[in-house]
Every structure is written in structure tokens, then in C-alpha cells.
Amino acid sequence: MRIGYGSTALAAVLLATTVPAFAQTAEPVRQYQIASGPLDRALTAFARQSGLQILYPSALVAGRSSAGVIGSYSAEGALAQVLRDTGLTYRRTRPNVFVLVDPAQRAEAEFDTTQLDEVVVTGSYLRGVDSPSPVTVLTQDDVARQGRATVAEALAALPQNFTGAAYEGSANTGADRSGRNVSSATGVNLRGLGADATLVLVNGRRVAGTGNAGDFADISNIPSSAISRADVLLDGASALYGADAVGGVVNIILKSRFDGAESRLRIGGTSDGGAEELLFSQTGGFNWASGSLVAAYEYHDRGELEGADRSATRDADLRRLGGSDRRQTFSAPGNIMRFDAATGIYTPIYAIPEIQNGVGLTPASFIAGRVNRTSPIEGQWFLPHQERQSLFLAGRQNLPGGFSLDGDIRYTDRSYILRTNADFGTFTVTSANPHFVSPNGSVSHDIAYSWINDLGPARTNGETESLGGAFGIDGNLFGWNISAYASGGREINGRTLSNRVQTTFLAEALGSRADIPTTPFTTARDGFFNPFGDPAANSPAILAHIGSGYSWAENVSTVSSFNVKADGTLLELPGGPLQMALGFDFRQEQFETDGVSFLSGTAPRVAAHTEFARDVAAAFFEIRAPLVSADNARPGLERLELSLAARYEEHEGVGETTNPKVGVLYSPTQGLLLRASYGTSFRAPSLRELQTAYAIGPTFLNRNGGSVLSLIQYGGNPDLRPETADSITAGFVWTPAAYEGFRLEGGWFRTRFDDRIGNPVIQNLTNALNEPALAPFIRYVSPNTNADDRALVQALLDHPGNFNPAVFPATSYGAVVDNRFVNASGVEVEGFDLSARYRFDLGSGQALLDGTITHLLTNERTITAASPTEDLLGDPNFPARWRGRIGSQWVSGPLTFGLIANYVSGGRDPLGGRRIDDWTTFDGQVRYDFADGWGEGLSLTFNVLNLANAEPPFYDATSGIAYDPANTNALGRQLSLQLVKRW
């Protein structure tokens, strides 16, 4: 009956009585029969016999013993006897809730513990039960110990989380193959199965999605000062929570009680420059006899990280690091290209000379056989400048008859600025341009060009507004716990891309078309664009005209839901009560898009407003059957508990699905718990995946070293099927009585994920034409020699969904690539987790050792049914084989010292076969808690992440970024100073 929460378990014990606890005016005296023995067993018996809740961290009672109690007592009197000589005491936070406290621990630890009176069980709808699946708990104290600024950063650092998708550190480096994180958000991607396959809840309820599909949650929009803890369920859980809970569930529990005030100030930065940080938060609240109110404000500003500030991102010529030259032939100065109509490949034949202004060139000035190259990442930022403000308000009021009302509301405004790579491409210049010179007497030339020197990097400005909240009632009726809640959320993501090449205006400035009368620009007055310099002396008017391209897009994701749940006891079994939960959920999802594009044409193209919506209805139940417990234990069989859950869900326009989950808990001896689970999960296609309008656009792709102009098709697919998964877990929890404060937990997992929805090409777009597995999505064309191919390409160019139709003629294209959403790949992930925690006395203080290791045994992908199975273990931009973190902490009086070692295993370069080294970093912390008087409640903490300033291991990436940003980072040493004052 103890709630298991992984390596840092929270425990709660509950047994409902037929008399509502809130209705009692005088506490009755009862007969208690509680045998001596382990404290956790005695507390379980007390909860059953008293009908009250006991809340406590599992580590608090591990290894402690109780003398028991026999006789007639009030509830408080009996609990005092159970805790006699254990070193623990209690607080009564509500009429039917006790919270255990260790008086020897610091005030802040006690403070955090008292916030647990509104425990939301993650991994079960029943109260007072263990989860058969592993659950890890992350508290604010854990965040502080790790030296992180926010809970979002701490979740991103979990060994079981993969930051290769839905993370700002991978979104701007090309590591995020999904391409959906357009707003520099921070999601959670458990087991690397996809951020859209990890369900994020707030107080057990869904939140609005983010990104250009609205299919994952941005946890950075939830103010850390409002978070009590985050529960991470490491198993598929669609039987409990419905769609998207394939890789696992993150349930963020917000504060519901706070007495007093807390001010927090944090400043930080990196020793190599960039990513400067300022965080300020203010939390306040008060409690009264029948309720509580808490409010919080948080401001966070984090500066940008420029590529020029780090060796790994300074230049795409990686020969300086022992790698390859990854610079492109789209360069400044440019290259004169030859087009092979048979293959569609552009090949450089002449280099435009360097260090000249493009005036006075002769045919002899061009350099045959030489290739100019420019770094495509020059001027790029790899972390944006982000600024966030958040507000939070929550309240609770007890009602007569054992019921209570509670609600919360939260609002976040987050803005960001990012510099991305400069525009590049191939354009045609003719003799109509007065600067035109031909090295071979031609009347026109195609030039591969980068605008890095003319316009500089492109710019992105974005803003996210997030609003969410819930309101509900819960209580006890006829011995059953009843709750009904309404909740909702809305997230608005707006993004503007500017300083982009306007291709129609470029053609005008090149002289390839007549002057456009609707613009103030004229070549007669302002001149012609000169592409032959390094750089050429082009006037500000010319550059402003060409660089006036922009696009704007806004995505709005909305979710609203209503749920009703009841849980209670059906009957008594020999091992305890047979408990059942059942309920209904009703949800509406909505996704809206708007956009404007001015990358070509003579006027901005306004995209039609689109609005997609659907209703989702679900019914669920869960049963727990304790066959053997402390009441009927026998040698070799201390505990045996079975569980069964199932959920039926109907998605409008998609279909119906039913997902079961079974679990077993078995203890052969005291202190050893074995557990296992099996279940199915699913993810319904997102609204965007189903209904996005068809669109087409050009890009250059590499084929055998040459550049092929390709038409890329985008769009939704109304025939998509839901993704399905089977998950199995098996593990143990060992808390030996002989080693007080020690806990060891291990588990094996395997998930098979089929019919994955995605755009297989976009995940390897730069090398798509060289990848055999992507052949089903590619059609090579030769418009110059094949009439059918020419007709196909021209039809695609004329389609209204083509967002850049007039850049190249139909005869220039060599491939048509289908990047529309499909049910394509299958994924299988298998591995194990191991974690340990040991608290003990050391010298004049107390020490803590803890660690978590995750090892992948299998990570296989099949892109299509006809494709071979790919082994992705050790590949860059995929989850590492090994990830781990081992920490230590020593507390002596007001001083705390901490040291954490982080490890990520290396791998291999799938193209060159080159070894990628392992990466080990160390984090350190020193904290001082001031004494009573003026310093009461004041603490000062100095944190250093990556103490040795270890650079990420070298990876000879085709992108020119010399590390694997999905598994490592280039931030280097991070330093921060944090001041916390509790009033």
C-alpha cells in the first residue's frame, strides 16, 4: 500500500472509511493492533486501521523500525506510539492527512515535505498503492542539488530523456530530425521515442501542445517556482492516460499550499562567454483552517550562444579538428556552375576571384577548376536569447461534508531572438546585367551563392503565450473518493523569419526581369545587383530590396477537458481491500494556423486561416487485488498484488482503440520488491498530420557530391492510422533493513513502436538522395529529355501550394521528393535502468550518494516495410548506449558540498566509421545556510556545471557542427550564484 515512486519514492497510505473524515467533529478512539517491525509496515497498518492518510518520502522511513501499538487510542495517540523512538514526528495538514517530518533535517526539507498533502498518484488512479512500473520523482531540492535553474533543465538532464528532439539545444543545430520545434521550446522525449510519444500532465491533466504540429508540451512555460515536484513514469501508460503515453508520462505537480514567502535570485553564465542568465522568482501564500492560497511570479532571461564563441561551431571546415571540410559550394564569393540536364546535378566549373569588388573583371579573372567554399554556419547562434515571465495562482477551500474545491491558473509569456544561417542558393545571371562577365563566352551563368557577406545571417523573432488552469471538486461519498474537474490550456506560438532573400526582387535586381512598378526600387536609379565581387560594392538600397523577404506564422493549440473519477473499495481480500477506480474523460483538441510569406512574388501571400478540431471521449477502469500483505504474509511470500487497467478511447475522425495494462508486485522477503508490467499504448495522429494543406518548395540536395535541385512535397494525410506500441517492464526495489538509508532499484524495459507517423525524408534531408532506405519517397526526373517529367514538374510549379514557384525553370529540377506524413517506421527500444541511493553519517555531518544509469541494448528502426532494419545504437543524433549520473553530497552544519559525475558513451560515425569518444563531465556545488537572526531562512549556493570545461567529443558531421548536439553540448563551464530567502 506504499506508493512507489522510483529511486526517490514518495509514499502515501490511505484507507477510506465509511464516515467522511471532514465530517467528524471529534476524533474517535479506536482499537489498534499494530505489531512491531519495519516502520513502513507499521504505517501501512495504521493507515488501514485509522482510515487516514500518511504522507512521507520513502527514504524517510527506510531502515527504521517501530515498536508497534496495541490498545485503544485516538488517531494522533496511536501514530505517536507508532513513531516512538524512530526519530520522526508528524504534522496534521488536513483533518484526514498526516505528514511525517524528520526534525533533524533542515527547515527547507521539512517545508518541502509539508507540501505533499495533495499527492497526485502517477501510474495509478488508486490512492495508496504502488506502481508496477518505475517512477522517478524530481523535486525542487533535486533541481537545486544539480545546479540547474529550472525544472525543465533538470528533466532534460535525466539519463532516460533524449534531448535530440523537442529541445532548444538540438532545434538550432539540425540534430532534431523532426523539425517540429520551431519555437525553441523544451519538451520531454523519454527513451528517444519522440516528444510526441511522451505525455506531459500538470496535476494529472493535459496541457496545450506546442511546435508547428502542436503535438508536444513545452515544460519551460511552467514556472519552476510553482512546481512542487515532477513524477516521471518510465513506461507506456495509455491504459491509464490515453493517447501519447507511449514512452512514458511526466506529471508535474504544482504547489497547493505555501505559508510565508520565498524570494529567489540566480545569476550565471559560461566561462567561455555567452548564455548569461538571470532568474528571479517570488512565491507567497498563506493557509487557514479550511484552505490555502499560493501565488508565484518568475522572470528568466537567458542570453544567446553564438557559434563563433565555441571551437566546435566556429567554422564548418573541420580539418582543423582532424575532420573534413564541410563548407559548401554556395559561397561568398560564388561559383559558376554547370547544369547536367541528364542527372539534374549542378557542378562548379569556375571560381569567382576573391578580395575584389566585382568591377573590371575579365574572362581571365575566373579560376577554372577551383571551388570557393563558405561555412554554412557562419554567424549562426546555437542557443537563442530567451526571456520569460510567468504567473501562477492556486487555491483550495474545504467544504462541509468532506468535500473541497481547488483550482489553479498559470500564464507565461516567452519571447526569443535567434540568428540562423544566411540564405544561399543558385540563381541565373545574364548579359542583361551590366556587371556580367563570362569566362567562356556564354550569355548567362548559374551562380551558387551565399548572402552571408551581403545580408548576414537570417533572423528569427518569436513569442509564445501559454495559459492553462483547472477547477474541480473532490471528496468522499458513501466511502468512495469522488472527483470532477474541468481543465483547459491554450498556447499561441508566433514566429517571424526576416532578412531573407526575396527571389522575385533578386531577379529584378539582377536584370533578369523588368522593373516592378509597385516597388520604389528601380535599377535605373538604384543599380543592378553585382554577384561577382567579394563582396561587391552593392548599395544599401539594392541589399535592402533583395533582403526584404520574410515569413510569419502563428500556431494556436487549445485543449479543454472534463473528467469524472471515483475510487474506493469493492470488498476485502485476505491481503487487504480490493480497490477499483473508474471514470470518464471528455476532451476537445483544436489547432489553428495563420501565415504570411513574402519570399517571392510582388506582394505578400497570405495563407488561408486553417482550424482543425476533434472530440475525444474515453472510459477507463483500474483494479488492484492485494492477495498477500502484512496481514497474511508467510515465509517467502511477504506480498503479492495484481493490477489490471484498461481504457477505451474514441478519437473523432480517427477511430476507436482499447488499451489494457497488467501488473504484478511480489515481495519474497522484507525489503525486496519485485515488479513487472505489460501494456499496450498508442498515439493518435495529430490534427496537423491529418489535415495540413499540401505545399511544395525547392531546395538543393546532395547526390554523390553534386547538388540536385529538388522539389519537396509537404502536407497532411487524412488516411493516417494511429501509432501502436507494446511495452514490457520488469524490475526490483531493494531496501535492506541492515543498511538504513540504502535503496537499490533496477529494471529492464522493452518497447516496440509500430506505424510511426512522420516525414522519413526530413529526418535525413541533406543526404536523402544517397540513402537507399528513402528511395520509395524519391522520384528522379529529367525535364529536359522527358516530356512526362517536364509536365509533372511544371504542374508542381504551377500548384497554388508552391511557396516559391518562380525561382527556377522546370528544366532545372532533378528530383521530386515526397515528404508528406505517412505511417512508415517501426522502432524497437530495449535496455535497463539502475539507480541507487544511500544516506549515512560521515564525520561531523551526513553524506548522500546516489546515481542513475541507463543502458540501451537495442535501438532499431525500419523506415518502411521493405527497408532493412537499421541498428542505431551508438549513432550520433540518436540515444547513446550509456547515460549516467552519480552524485555525492555532504552536509555539516550550515555547509553543503556536492559533486556530480555525468557520463555519455560515445559511438561511431555511420558515414566514415570513425569512433566518437565518450564524454564525462563533473558538476560541483557549495552552499551555505545562514544562522538564526538576520540570516534566518537565507541560503547562498555557488554551482559549477562542467567543472573541467570539457569540450564535447569530436564528430565529423556533414552539417559542419563538430559534435553530437543530441547527446552533448558546447556550453562548456557554466557558473551560477543563487540566493534564496524564506520569509
Short mmCIF file of C-alpha atoms in Angstrom, two decimals, residues 206 238 241-243 584-589 613-620 647-659 682 684-685 722:
data_model
loop_
_atom_site.label_atom_id
_atom_site.label_comp_id
_atom_site.label_asym_id
_atom_site.label_seq_id
_atom_site.Cartn_x
_atom_site.Cartn_y
_atom_site.Cartn_z
CA ARG A 206 -3.35 17.56 -20.14
CA SER A 238 -2.24 4.58 -22.44
CA TYR A 241 -3.89 8.23 -19.51
CA GLY A 242 -4.85 7.62 -23.13
CA ALA A 243 -3.12 8.77 -26.30
CA PHE A 584 -14.84 9.14 -17.91
CA ASP A 585 -12.90 11.77 -19.83
CA PHE A 586 -14.18 14.17 -22.47
CA ARG A 587 -11.70 16.31 -24.37
CA GLN A 588 -11.68 18.70 -27.30
CA GLU A 589 -8.47 19.44 -29.18
CA ALA A 613 -10.71 20.33 -34.17
CA ARG A 614 -11.83 16.98 -32.85
CA ASP A 615 -13.56 15.48 -29.84
CA VAL A 616 -12.11 12.65 -27.78
CA ALA A 617 -14.15 10.52 -25.38
CA ALA A 618 -12.75 7.88 -23.05
CA ALA A 619 -13.80 5.47 -20.31
CA PHE A 620 -11.36 3.67 -18.03
CA ARG A 647 -9.02 2.38 -21.30
CA TYR A 648 -11.35 2.74 -24.25
CA GLU A 649 -10.83 5.90 -26.28
CA GLU A 650 -12.63 7.26 -29.34
CA HIS A 651 -10.99 9.96 -31.46
CA GLU A 652 -13.27 11.78 -33.86
CA GLY A 653 -12.16 11.16 -37.43
CA VAL A 654 -9.53 8.57 -36.40
CA GLY A 655 -11.35 5.68 -34.76
CA GLU A 656 -11.55 3.68 -31.56
CA THR A 657 -8.91 1.92 -29.52
CA THR A 658 -8.77 -0.10 -26.32
CA ASN A 659 -5.54 -0.50 -24.39
CA PHE A 682 -0.97 4.35 -28.84
CA ALA A 684 -3.35 9.27 -32.45
CA PRO A 685 -2.30 11.30 -35.49
CA PRO A 722 -2.78 5.57 -35.03
#
